[in-house]
Coordinates of C-alpha atoms in Angstrom, one line a residue:
X20 CA 42.3 -46.8 2.9
X21 CA 44.5 -44.2 4.8
X22 CA 45.4 -43.0 8.2
X23 CA 45.5 -39.3 9.3
X24 CA 47.7 -38.6 12.3
X25 CA 47.7 -35.5 14.5
X26 CA 49.1 -34.7 17.9
X27 CA 48.0 -32.2 20.5
X28 CA 50.2 -30.8 23.3
X29 CA 49.1 -28.8 26.4
X30 CA 51.2 -27.5 29.3
X31 CA 50.1 -25.9 32.5
X32 CA 53.0 -23.4 32.4
X33 CA 52.8 -22.5 36.1
X34 CA 49.2 -21.2 36.0
X35 CA 46.8 -22.3 38.8
X36 CA 45.0 -25.5 37.9
X37 CA 41.6 -24.4 38.9
X38 CA 38.4 -24.5 36.9
X39 CA 38.8 -20.8 35.9
X40 CA 42.6 -20.6 36.1
X41 CA 44.1 -23.0 33.6
X42 CA 44.8 -22.1 30.0
X43 CA 42.7 -23.8 27.4
X44 CA 45.4 -23.0 24.7
X45 CA 47.2 -25.9 23.2
X46 CA 49.0 -26.8 20.1
X47 CA 47.6 -28.9 17.2
X48 CA 50.4 -30.6 15.1
X49 CA 49.6 -32.2 11.8
X50 CA 51.6 -34.9 10.2
X51 CA 52.9 -32.7 7.3
X52 CA 54.3 -30.1 9.7
X53 CA 51.4 -27.6 10.0
X54 CA 50.7 -26.2 13.5
X55 CA 47.7 -24.4 14.8
X56 CA 46.9 -23.0 18.2
X57 CA 43.8 -24.7 19.6
X58 CA 41.7 -23.4 22.4
X59 CA 38.2 -23.7 23.9
X60 CA 35.6 -21.3 22.5
X61 CA 35.7 -17.9 24.3
X62 CA 32.3 -18.8 26.0
X63 CA 34.2 -21.7 27.6
X64 CA 37.1 -19.6 28.8
X65 CA 39.2 -20.1 25.7
X66 CA 41.2 -17.4 24.0
X67 CA 40.0 -15.7 20.9
X68 CA 43.2 -16.4 18.9
X69 CA 42.9 -20.2 19.0
X70 CA 40.7 -22.5 16.8
X71 CA 38.1 -24.3 18.9
X72 CA 37.1 -27.9 18.2
X73 CA 33.6 -26.8 17.2
X74 CA 35.0 -24.4 14.5
X75 CA 37.4 -27.1 13.4
X76 CA 34.5 -29.6 12.8
X77 CA 32.5 -27.0 10.9
X78 CA 35.4 -26.1 8.7
X79 CA 36.2 -29.8 8.2
X80 CA 32.6 -30.4 6.9
X81 CA 32.8 -27.3 4.7
X82 CA 36.2 -28.2 3.3
X83 CA 35.2 -31.8 2.7
X84 CA 32.0 -30.8 0.9
X85 CA 33.9 -28.4 -1.3
X86 CA 36.7 -30.8 -2.2
X87 CA 34.2 -33.6 -3.0
X88 CA 32.1 -31.2 -5.1
X89 CA 35.1 -30.0 -7.0
X90 CA 36.1 -33.6 -7.8
X91 CA 32.6 -34.4 -9.0
X92 CA 32.3 -31.2 -11.1
X93 CA 35.7 -31.9 -12.7
X94 CA 34.6 -35.4 -13.7
X95 CA 31.4 -34.0 -15.2
X96 CA 33.3 -31.4 -17.2
X97 CA 31.8 -28.4 -15.3
X98 CA 34.6 -25.8 -14.8
X99 CA 34.5 -23.9 -11.5
X100 CA 36.3 -20.6 -11.2
X101 CA 35.7 -20.0 -7.5
X102 CA 34.0 -21.4 -4.5
X103 CA 33.3 -19.7 -1.2
X104 CA 31.4 -20.9 1.8
X105 CA 30.1 -19.3 5.0
X106 CA 29.5 -22.3 7.2
X107 CA 27.8 -22.0 10.5
X108 CA 27.6 -24.6 13.3
X109 CA 25.0 -24.6 16.0
X110 CA 25.5 -26.0 19.5
X111 CA 22.4 -27.3 21.1
X112 CA 21.2 -30.3 23.1
X113 CA 21.1 -33.7 21.3
X114 CA 18.4 -36.4 21.9
X115 CA 20.3 -37.5 25.0
X116 CA 20.1 -34.0 26.5
X117 CA 23.9 -33.5 26.0
X118 CA 25.5 -30.4 24.4
X119 CA 26.5 -31.2 20.9
X120 CA 27.1 -29.6 17.5
X121 CA 23.5 -30.3 16.4
X122 CA 23.6 -28.7 13.1
X123 CA 25.9 -27.2 10.4
X124 CA 24.7 -25.1 7.6
X125 CA 26.9 -24.7 4.5
X126 CA 26.2 -21.7 2.3
X127 CA 28.4 -22.3 -0.7
X128 CA 28.7 -19.8 -3.5
X129 CA 30.1 -21.2 -6.7
X130 CA 31.2 -19.3 -9.8
X131 CA 31.3 -21.5 -12.9
X132 CA 33.2 -20.7 -16.0
X133 CA 31.0 -19.1 -18.7
X134 CA 29.0 -21.8 -20.4
X135 CA 30.0 -24.4 -18.0
X136 CA 27.3 -24.2 -15.2
X137 CA 24.8 -27.0 -14.7
X138 CA 21.1 -26.0 -14.6
X139 CA 19.4 -25.5 -11.2
X140 CA 18.5 -29.1 -10.9
X141 CA 22.0 -30.2 -11.9
X142 CA 23.4 -27.9 -9.2
X143 CA 21.1 -29.4 -6.5
X144 CA 22.2 -33.0 -7.6
X145 CA 25.9 -31.9 -7.5
X146 CA 25.5 -30.7 -3.9
X147 CA 23.5 -33.8 -2.9
X148 CA 26.2 -36.1 -4.4
X149 CA 29.0 -34.1 -2.8
X150 CA 27.2 -34.5 0.6
X151 CA 26.6 -38.2 0.1
X152 CA 30.3 -38.8 -0.7
X153 CA 31.9 -36.4 1.8
X154 CA 34.0 -38.5 4.2
X155 CA 33.5 -36.1 7.1
X156 CA 29.7 -35.8 6.6
X157 CA 29.6 -39.6 6.5
X158 CA 31.4 -39.7 9.9
X159 CA 29.2 -37.4 12.0
X160 CA 25.7 -37.5 13.4
X161 CA 25.3 -33.7 13.0
X162 CA 22.6 -32.6 10.6
X163 CA 24.2 -30.8 7.7
X164 CA 22.1 -28.4 5.6
X165 CA 23.3 -27.0 2.3
X166 CA 21.9 -23.6 1.2
X167 CA 23.5 -22.7 -2.1
X168 CA 23.9 -19.0 -2.5

């Protein structure tokens, strides 16, 4: 198996450390050198220019589904020209009454090369198989719904 390492770094930078005063902005550093600004969602006093953890989880699920689907399609000989997804995550209360990302809806739109598309049933099986084999989907309790467009 493999390991995936990240670091985060936050500094107060002289701002008041009060519930409404401290900055939620911080840096996400990835092992291969990429950096992103992380923050809380604006509703939780974060800044609009940072990626919040909820968005990151939604995009991780979307990306994992796509990468898994592309691998399966390639093995089956189905040629995909483009793939786009408009994923949406929903915060709500879980069974324990705690706020959680309770659902993620993926809305993938796939364009297959001419003469290479599976039939409707094959496309459903492709999405089902991608979901069943997605590492991230297998790691979370969040309900993931797939609505092909």
